[in-house]
């Protein structure tokens, strides 16, 4: 420490004695050198904290009025105030700020805060997460990635409010490779209160707050094709997982495992396969739409006002949609799961869709309330995902209850707990497409129909589980509502609903084809 002080003193002296024209700070990184404006005052070099953040692509918030700037990393916040001789460092996980004293004040220059950058290495390291060194007169070097943000930063720990890390919550992980992705279960002894994930350049980073891991048990040097390896480190009170993923990576989901402390991570493949052959392009081309009229035969579905039956409306809308499709998109095969008043098992509907290589599955239904008539109204579009609201869960239960009409209702695994995650995982790689179509549908309904739209929602529908393709379930309105029942019963109303669905298909098709071209 003494040596460092003498060295600093010496260098300041040198600069003061032989004044140099310095108007730049050179930030030396692996990828090259970035120059940012700087100025020298009384031998100390100052740079704008905003320029620094921009140069290193650090998130920041700058208050133009006050000149206060806050840099933000995954773990830390660093606040600076102009004309002040301190920086405030706050770990996100504790929220407890720590003051870092500077030997000199920051400046306000042209509305920007300039900090004495050579004196800020310690707090800046915690944001940049790399070893930082300063070379006189104006070179700032980025070194190795830090294994620990807190090591050697004793000044940080005289803060009695910083909770120490007690033991290890995360004790291991299991990896389950599936056809369309990888399922990872993180074993945890303690409840993990929050997590955060981000993806960049082949690295999926997931940070678990307020829990540490037994590193040697969760690091994996070699996993597979999609997830290549797993690198873990404890960062203060948090744990960071880095999954190095292959080119076929598309999306991920992180969730608390039901009924325990474990975390489930699903990492998904892209939908389209990679080899750029004619056969593959044919395989994925948008050539079949499956229209599923809900209920039928012995299963009337919901009963609305004036004894109106859901199965009749869903069939009428389905047939009208099919007619439009055949006329407007003759190159696309229209597949019906039923064309007349027949009962079809839910699992068979998915089977029909798969056997016809459907590229989009649209299940048409009507909503109802227990009390009839009632004011509840509006359209809803559902995605296959665990239901978030009681209402969504109830709707899924109602629609799923038709399996009681089937001969072997036991064939359906209960869509609760981990089962759901496993069955819906097959769908996760299509989720981006299902979401897009749902969003387009909702927009079309809002523009074209006089009905209210209740938005895009999610719930666990058996009928969607079976179809291996992007899929949605539409509740076209409430037949327990007098006005909506009248609208849905009318040929004009049914035609309008069908036309809106078709408009969404049309827009979706061009989106899908663009995505496919980009991916194949
Ligand atoms: Zn229904």
Tab-separated table of N, CA, C and O in Angstrom, residues 206-282:
chain	number	residue	atom	x	y	z
A	206	UNK	N	-27.643	-16.799	-16.124
A	206	UNK	CA	-28.752	-16.744	-15.174
A	206	UNK	C	-28.172	-16.475	-13.787
A	206	UNK	O	-27.261	-17.168	-13.340
A	207	UNK	N	-28.683	-15.444	-13.155
A	207	UNK	CA	-28.189	-15.056	-11.835
A	207	UNK	C	-29.257	-15.353	-10.799
A	207	UNK	O	-30.414	-14.960	-10.964
A	208	UNK	N	-28.874	-16.081	-9.774
A	208	UNK	CA	-29.792	-16.358	-8.677
A	208	UNK	C	-29.390	-15.486	-7.500
A	208	UNK	O	-28.233	-15.471	-7.100
A	209	UNK	N	-30.352	-14.775	-6.978
A	209	UNK	CA	-30.067	-13.827	-5.907
A	209	UNK	C	-30.063	-14.506	-4.539
A	209	UNK	O	-30.894	-15.369	-4.265
A	210	UNK	N	-29.176	-14.031	-3.707
A	210	UNK	CA	-29.123	-14.420	-2.294
A	210	UNK	C	-28.999	-15.923	-2.095
A	210	UNK	O	-29.636	-16.503	-1.213
A	211	UNK	N	-28.222	-16.560	-2.945
A	211	UNK	CA	-27.940	-17.977	-2.735
A	211	UNK	C	-26.572	-18.259	-3.351
A	211	UNK	O	-26.206	-17.667	-4.356
A	212	UNK	N	-25.796	-19.112	-2.681
A	212	UNK	CA	-24.507	-19.511	-3.231
A	212	UNK	C	-24.547	-20.981	-3.589
A	212	UNK	O	-25.413	-21.724	-3.132
A	213	UNK	N	-23.602	-21.388	-4.439
A	213	UNK	CA	-23.608	-22.761	-4.935
A	213	UNK	C	-22.310	-23.467	-4.579
A	213	UNK	O	-21.265	-22.834	-4.423
A	214	UNK	N	-22.392	-24.781	-4.432
A	214	UNK	CA	-21.181	-25.588	-4.326
A	214	UNK	C	-20.640	-25.721	-5.744
A	214	UNK	O	-21.063	-26.584	-6.509
A	215	UNK	N	-19.709	-24.844	-6.057
A	215	UNK	CA	-19.278	-24.657	-7.442
A	215	UNK	C	-18.887	-25.972	-8.125
A	215	UNK	O	-19.316	-26.261	-9.237
A	216	UNK	N	-18.089	-26.791	-7.424
A	216	UNK	CA	-17.577	-28.003	-8.097
A	216	UNK	C	-18.702	-28.986	-8.447
A	216	UNK	O	-18.552	-29.827	-9.315
A	217	UNK	N	-19.856	-28.828	-7.773
A	217	UNK	CA	-20.963	-29.747	-8.067
A	217	UNK	C	-21.857	-29.250	-9.202
A	217	UNK	O	-22.662	-30.005	-9.733
A	218	UNK	N	-21.744	-27.994	-9.537
A	218	UNK	CA	-22.629	-27.473	-10.585
A	218	UNK	C	-21.889	-27.066	-11.862
A	218	UNK	O	-22.515	-26.808	-12.878
A	219	UNK	N	-20.565	-27.017	-11.791
A	219	UNK	CA	-19.807	-26.751	-13.018
A	219	UNK	C	-19.796	-28.002	-13.880
A	219	UNK	O	-19.568	-29.092	-13.378
A	220	UNK	N	-20.066	-27.863	-15.168
A	220	UNK	CA	-20.021	-29.026	-16.064
A	220	UNK	C	-19.183	-28.648	-17.276
A	220	UNK	O	-19.521	-27.716	-18.000
A	221	UNK	N	-18.113	-29.402	-17.465
A	221	UNK	CA	-17.223	-29.062	-18.572
A	221	UNK	C	-17.806	-29.427	-19.920
A	221	UNK	O	-17.575	-28.767	-20.914
A	222	UNK	N	-18.547	-30.545	-19.928
A	222	UNK	CA	-19.109	-30.966	-21.207
A	222	UNK	C	-20.530	-31.452	-20.968
A	222	UNK	O	-20.766	-32.285	-20.106
A	223	UNK	N	-21.463	-30.889	-21.694
A	223	UNK	CA	-22.847	-31.319	-21.531
A	223	UNK	C	-23.356	-31.957	-22.812
A	223	UNK	O	-23.585	-33.157	-22.874
A	224	UNK	N	-23.521	-31.175	-23.866
A	224	UNK	CA	-24.055	-31.739	-25.112
A	224	UNK	C	-23.988	-30.744	-26.243
A	224	UNK	O	-23.146	-29.843	-26.235
A	225	UNK	N	-24.885	-30.920	-27.202
A	225	UNK	CA	-24.874	-30.087	-28.403
A	225	UNK	C	-25.472	-28.709	-28.137
A	225	UNK	O	-24.896	-27.694	-28.499
A	226	UNK	N	-26.639	-28.708	-27.504
A	226	UNK	CA	-27.330	-27.439	-27.284
A	226	UNK	C	-26.665	-26.670	-26.142
A	226	UNK	O	-26.242	-25.538	-26.308
A	227	UNK	N	-26.574	-27.305	-24.980
A	227	UNK	CA	-25.822	-26.705	-23.877
A	227	UNK	C	-24.449	-27.360	-23.898
A	227	UNK	O	-24.323	-28.558	-23.688
A	228	UNK	N	-23.435	-26.559	-24.186
A	228	UNK	CA	-22.097	-27.140	-24.329
A	228	UNK	C	-21.437	-27.350	-22.971
A	228	UNK	O	-20.899	-28.395	-22.688
A	229	UNK	N	-21.458	-26.315	-22.139
A	229	UNK	CA	-20.902	-26.456	-20.795
A	229	UNK	C	-21.558	-25.462	-19.853
A	229	UNK	O	-22.282	-24.566	-20.294
A	230	UNK	N	-21.327	-25.669	-18.572
A	230	UNK	CA	-21.929	-24.795	-17.566
A	230	UNK	C	-20.824	-24.280	-16.649
A	230	UNK	O	-20.063	-25.063	-16.087
A	231	UNK	N	-20.722	-22.954	-16.549
A	231	UNK	CA	-19.728	-22.343	-15.660
A	231	UNK	C	-20.457	-21.578	-14.569
A	231	UNK	O	-21.361	-20.810	-14.852
A	232	UNK	N	-20.016	-21.804	-13.354
A	232	UNK	CA	-20.701	-21.183	-12.227
A	232	UNK	C	-19.711	-20.441	-11.357
A	232	UNK	O	-18.559	-20.847	-11.244
A	233	UNK	N	-20.142	-19.352	-10.769
A	233	UNK	CA	-19.323	-18.696	-9.746
A	233	UNK	C	-20.242	-18.013	-8.745
A	233	UNK	O	-21.382	-17.669	-9.062
A	234	UNK	N	-19.734	-17.879	-7.540
A	234	UNK	CA	-20.468	-17.140	-6.522
A	234	UNK	C	-19.999	-15.701	-6.563
A	234	UNK	O	-18.804	-15.433	-6.523
A	235	UNK	N	-20.930	-14.792	-6.702
A	235	UNK	CA	-20.571	-13.378	-6.754
A	235	UNK	C	-21.203	-12.716	-5.541
A	235	UNK	O	-22.401	-12.450	-5.529
A	236	UNK	N	-20.380	-12.503	-4.499
A	236	UNK	CA	-20.946	-11.962	-3.272
A	236	UNK	C	-22.050	-12.887	-2.812
A	236	UNK	O	-21.870	-14.096	-2.758
A	237	UNK	N	-23.211	-12.347	-2.528
A	237	UNK	CA	-24.293	-13.196	-2.035
A	237	UNK	C	-25.073	-13.908	-3.147
A	237	UNK	O	-26.011	-14.631	-2.865
A	238	UNK	N	-24.716	-13.701	-4.401
A	238	UNK	CA	-25.469	-14.283	-5.512
A	238	UNK	C	-24.682	-15.403	-6.195
A	238	UNK	O	-23.488	-15.546	-5.984
A	239	UNK	N	-25.384	-16.166	-7.041
A	239	UNK	CA	-24.711	-17.173	-7.862
A	239	UNK	C	-24.973	-16.871	-9.325
A	239	UNK	O	-26.094	-16.543	-9.705
A	240	UNK	N	-23.932	-17.011	-10.113
A	240	UNK	CA	-24.077	-16.772	-11.550
A	240	UNK	C	-23.818	-18.071	-12.303
A	240	UNK	O	-22.814	-18.728	-12.085
A	241	UNK	N	-24.755	-18.434	-13.167
A	241	UNK	CA	-24.583	-19.585	-14.053
A	241	UNK	C	-24.388	-19.060	-15.466
A	241	UNK	O	-25.170	-18.232	-15.917
A	242	UNK	N	-23.370	-19.567	-16.149
A	242	UNK	CA	-23.247	-19.251	-17.571
A	242	UNK	C	-23.357	-20.551	-18.352
A	242	UNK	O	-22.580	-21.482	-18.143
A	243	UNK	N	-24.366	-20.624	-19.210
A	243	UNK	CA	-24.547	-21.777	-20.077
A	243	UNK	C	-24.023	-21.391	-21.451
A	243	UNK	O	-24.548	-20.464	-22.072
A	244	UNK	N	-22.987	-22.069	-21.900
A	244	UNK	CA	-22.526	-21.822	-23.265
A	244	UNK	C	-23.359	-22.678	-24.190
A	244	UNK	O	-23.359	-23.898	-24.076
A	245	UNK	N	-24.103	-22.023	-25.082
A	245	UNK	CA	-25.059	-22.763	-25.899
A	245	UNK	C	-24.656	-22.745	-27.365
A	245	UNK	O	-23.951	-21.845	-27.822
A	246	UNK	N	-25.127	-23.769	-28.094
A	246	UNK	CA	-24.800	-23.905	-29.513
A	246	UNK	C	-25.672	-23.024	-30.388
A	246	UNK	O	-26.564	-22.326	-29.901
A	247	UNK	N	-25.413	-23.090	-31.677
A	247	UNK	CA	-26.110	-22.227	-32.635
A	247	UNK	C	-27.598	-22.508	-32.714
A	247	UNK	O	-28.370	-21.673	-33.161
A	248	UNK	N	-27.996	-23.713	-32.311
A	248	UNK	CA	-29.413	-24.066	-32.429
A	248	UNK	C	-30.249	-23.507	-31.280
A	248	UNK	O	-31.446	-23.713	-31.223
A	249	UNK	N	-29.600	-22.752	-30.362
A	249	UNK	CA	-30.328	-22.160	-29.236
A	249	UNK	C	-31.382	-21.164	-29.716
A	249	UNK	O	-31.131	-20.354	-30.594
A	250	UNK	N	-32.583	-21.240	-29.138
A	250	UNK	CA	-33.570	-20.213	-29.480
A	250	UNK	C	-34.057	-19.434	-28.265
A	250	UNK	O	-33.936	-18.224	-28.226
A	251	UNK	N	-34.596	-20.110	-27.258
A	251	UNK	CA	-35.127	-19.382	-26.104
A	251	UNK	C	-34.876	-20.168	-24.823
A	251	UNK	O	-34.437	-21.310	-24.865
A	252	UNK	N	-35.191	-19.554	-23.688
A	252	UNK	CA	-35.083	-20.264	-22.419
A	252	UNK	C	-36.205	-19.830	-21.506
A	252	UNK	O	-36.802	-18.774	-21.698
A	253	UNK	N	-36.490	-20.683	-20.531
A	253	UNK	CA	-37.439	-20.311	-19.493
A	253	UNK	C	-36.882	-20.752	-18.149
A	253	UNK	O	-36.307	-21.822	-18.036
A	254	UNK	N	-37.049	-19.908	-17.146
A	254	UNK	CA	-36.592	-20.241	-15.803
A	254	UNK	C	-37.805	-20.187	-14.892
A	254	UNK	O	-38.594	-19.253	-14.981
A	255	UNK	N	-37.982	-21.208	-14.074
A	255	UNK	CA	-39.139	-21.170	-13.173
A	255	UNK	C	-38.852	-21.926	-11.885
A	255	UNK	O	-37.983	-22.797	-11.844
A	256	UNK	N	-39.562	-21.578	-10.822
A	256	UNK	CA	-39.459	-22.327	-9.581
A	256	UNK	C	-40.170	-23.652	-9.782
A	256	UNK	O	-41.298	-23.680	-10.256
A	257	UNK	N	-39.507	-24.752	-9.423
A	257	UNK	CA	-40.163	-26.055	-9.546
A	257	UNK	C	-41.310	-26.095	-8.556
A	257	UNK	O	-41.172	-25.631	-7.432
A	258	UNK	N	-42.437	-26.644	-8.990
A	258	UNK	CA	-43.580	-26.676	-8.080
A	258	UNK	C	-43.259	-27.523	-6.846
A	258	UNK	O	-42.594	-28.547	-6.949
A	259	UNK	N	-43.699	-27.068	-5.720
A	259	UNK	CA	-43.590	-27.838	-4.487
A	259	UNK	C	-42.188	-28.069	-3.970
A	259	UNK	O	-41.892	-29.144	-3.464
A	260	UNK	N	-41.297	-27.107	-4.107
A	260	UNK	CA	-39.953	-27.289	-3.565
A	260	UNK	C	-39.122	-26.050	-3.776
A	260	UNK	O	-39.639	-25.007	-4.160
A	261	UNK	N	-37.816	-26.178	-3.516
A	261	UNK	CA	-36.933	-25.025	-3.680
A	261	UNK	C	-36.186	-25.053	-5.009
A	261	UNK	O	-35.488	-24.111	-5.343
A	262	UNK	N	-36.300	-26.167	-5.728
A	262	UNK	CA	-35.515	-26.306	-6.958
A	262	UNK	C	-35.967	-25.317	-8.026
A	262	UNK	O	-37.070	-24.786	-7.976
A	263	UNK	N	-35.055	-25.116	-8.969
A	263	UNK	CA	-35.355	-24.240	-10.107
A	263	UNK	C	-35.292	-25.097	-11.366
A	263	UNK	O	-34.414	-25.952	-11.493
A	264	UNK	N	-36.233	-24.889	-12.268
A	264	UNK	CA	-36.198	-25.595	-13.545
A	264	UNK	C	-35.839	-24.606	-14.645
A	264	UNK	O	-36.403	-23.520	-14.720
A	265	UNK	N	-34.896	-25.014	-15.465
A	265	UNK	CA	-34.506	-24.175	-16.596
A	265	UNK	C	-34.731	-24.995	-17.856
A	265	UNK	O	-34.234	-26.115	-17.962
A	266	UNK	N	-35.505	-24.465	-18.790
A	266	UNK	CA	-35.618	-25.151	-20.071
A	266	UNK	C	-34.919	-24.298	-21.117
A	266	UNK	O	-35.110	-23.094	-21.185
A	267	UNK	N	-34.088	-24.956	-21.895
A	267	UNK	CA	-33.335	-24.269	-22.946
A	267	UNK	C	-33.751	-24.922	-24.253
A	267	UNK	O	-33.677	-26.146	-24.387
A	268	UNK	N	-34.258	-24.113	-25.177
A	268	UNK	CA	-34.910	-24.690	-26.351
A	268	UNK	C	-34.106	-24.554	-27.627
A	268	UNK	O	-33.413	-23.572	-27.841
A	269	UNK	N	-34.311	-25.552	-28.488
A	269	UNK	CA	-33.766	-25.518	-29.847
A	269	UNK	C	-34.583	-24.592	-30.724
A	269	UNK	O	-35.740	-24.327	-30.435
A	270	UNK	N	-34.004	-24.198	-31.829
A	270	UNK	CA	-34.785	-23.506	-32.847
A	270	UNK	C	-35.776	-24.487	-33.458
A	270	UNK	O	-35.529	-25.694	-33.485
A	271	UNK	N	-36.876	-23.963	-33.965
A	271	UNK	CA	-37.909	-24.824	-34.539
A	271	UNK	C	-37.406	-25.476	-35.824
A	271	UNK	O	-37.553	-26.666	-36.048
A	272	UNK	N	-36.814	-24.660	-36.663
A	272	UNK	CA	-36.430	-25.161	-37.978
A	272	UNK	C	-35.073	-25.836	-37.897
A	272	UNK	O	-34.172	-25.348	-37.246
A	273	UNK	N	-34.954	-26.949	-38.600
A	273	UNK	CA	-33.675	-27.649	-38.552
A	273	UNK	C	-32.677	-26.930	-39.445
A	273	UNK	O	-33.039	-26.139	-40.304
A	274	UNK	N	-31.412	-27.238	-39.235
A	274	UNK	CA	-30.386	-26.408	-39.823
A	274	UNK	C	-29.977	-26.708	-41.252
A	274	UNK	O	-29.700	-25.808	-42.024
A	275	UNK	N	-29.943	-28.010	-41.600
A	275	UNK	CA	-29.378	-28.338	-42.910
A	275	UNK	C	-30.211	-27.697	-44.013
A	275	UNK	O	-31.424	-27.841	-44.068
A	276	UNK	N	-29.543	-26.985	-44.852
A	276	UNK	CA	-30.231	-26.161	-45.841
A	276	UNK	C	-30.531	-26.959	-47.111
A	276	UNK	O	-29.980	-26.718	-48.166
A	277	UNK	N	-31.418	-27.913	-46.971
A	277	UNK	CA	-31.752	-28.734	-48.130
A	277	UNK	C	-33.168	-28.420	-48.573
A	277	UNK	O	-33.964	-27.893	-47.820
A	278	UNK	N	-33.444	-28.794	-49.794
A	278	UNK	CA	-34.772	-28.564	-50.353
A	278	UNK	C	-35.830	-29.246	-49.480
A	278	UNK	O	-36.879	-28.698	-49.197
A	279	UNK	N	-35.485	-30.464	-49.052
A	279	UNK	CA	-36.451	-31.238	-48.294
A	279	UNK	C	-36.856	-30.513	-47.012
A	279	UNK	O	-38.003	-30.516	-46.616
A	280	UNK	N	-35.874	-29.891	-46.377
A	280	UNK	CA	-36.174	-29.178	-45.152
A	280	UNK	C	-37.063	-27.974	-45.381
A	280	UNK	O	-37.955	-27.688	-44.607
A	281	UNK	N	-36.775	-27.270	-46.465
A	281	UNK	CA	-37.589	-26.099	-46.774
A	281	UNK	C	-39.024	-26.546	-47.037
A	281	UNK	O	-39.975	-25.960	-46.533
A	282	UNK	N	-39.162	-27.649	-47.786
A	282	UNK	CA	-40.499	-28.192	-48.032
A	282	UNK	C	-41.175	-28.573	-46.725
A	282	UNK	O	-42.347	-28.301	-46.514
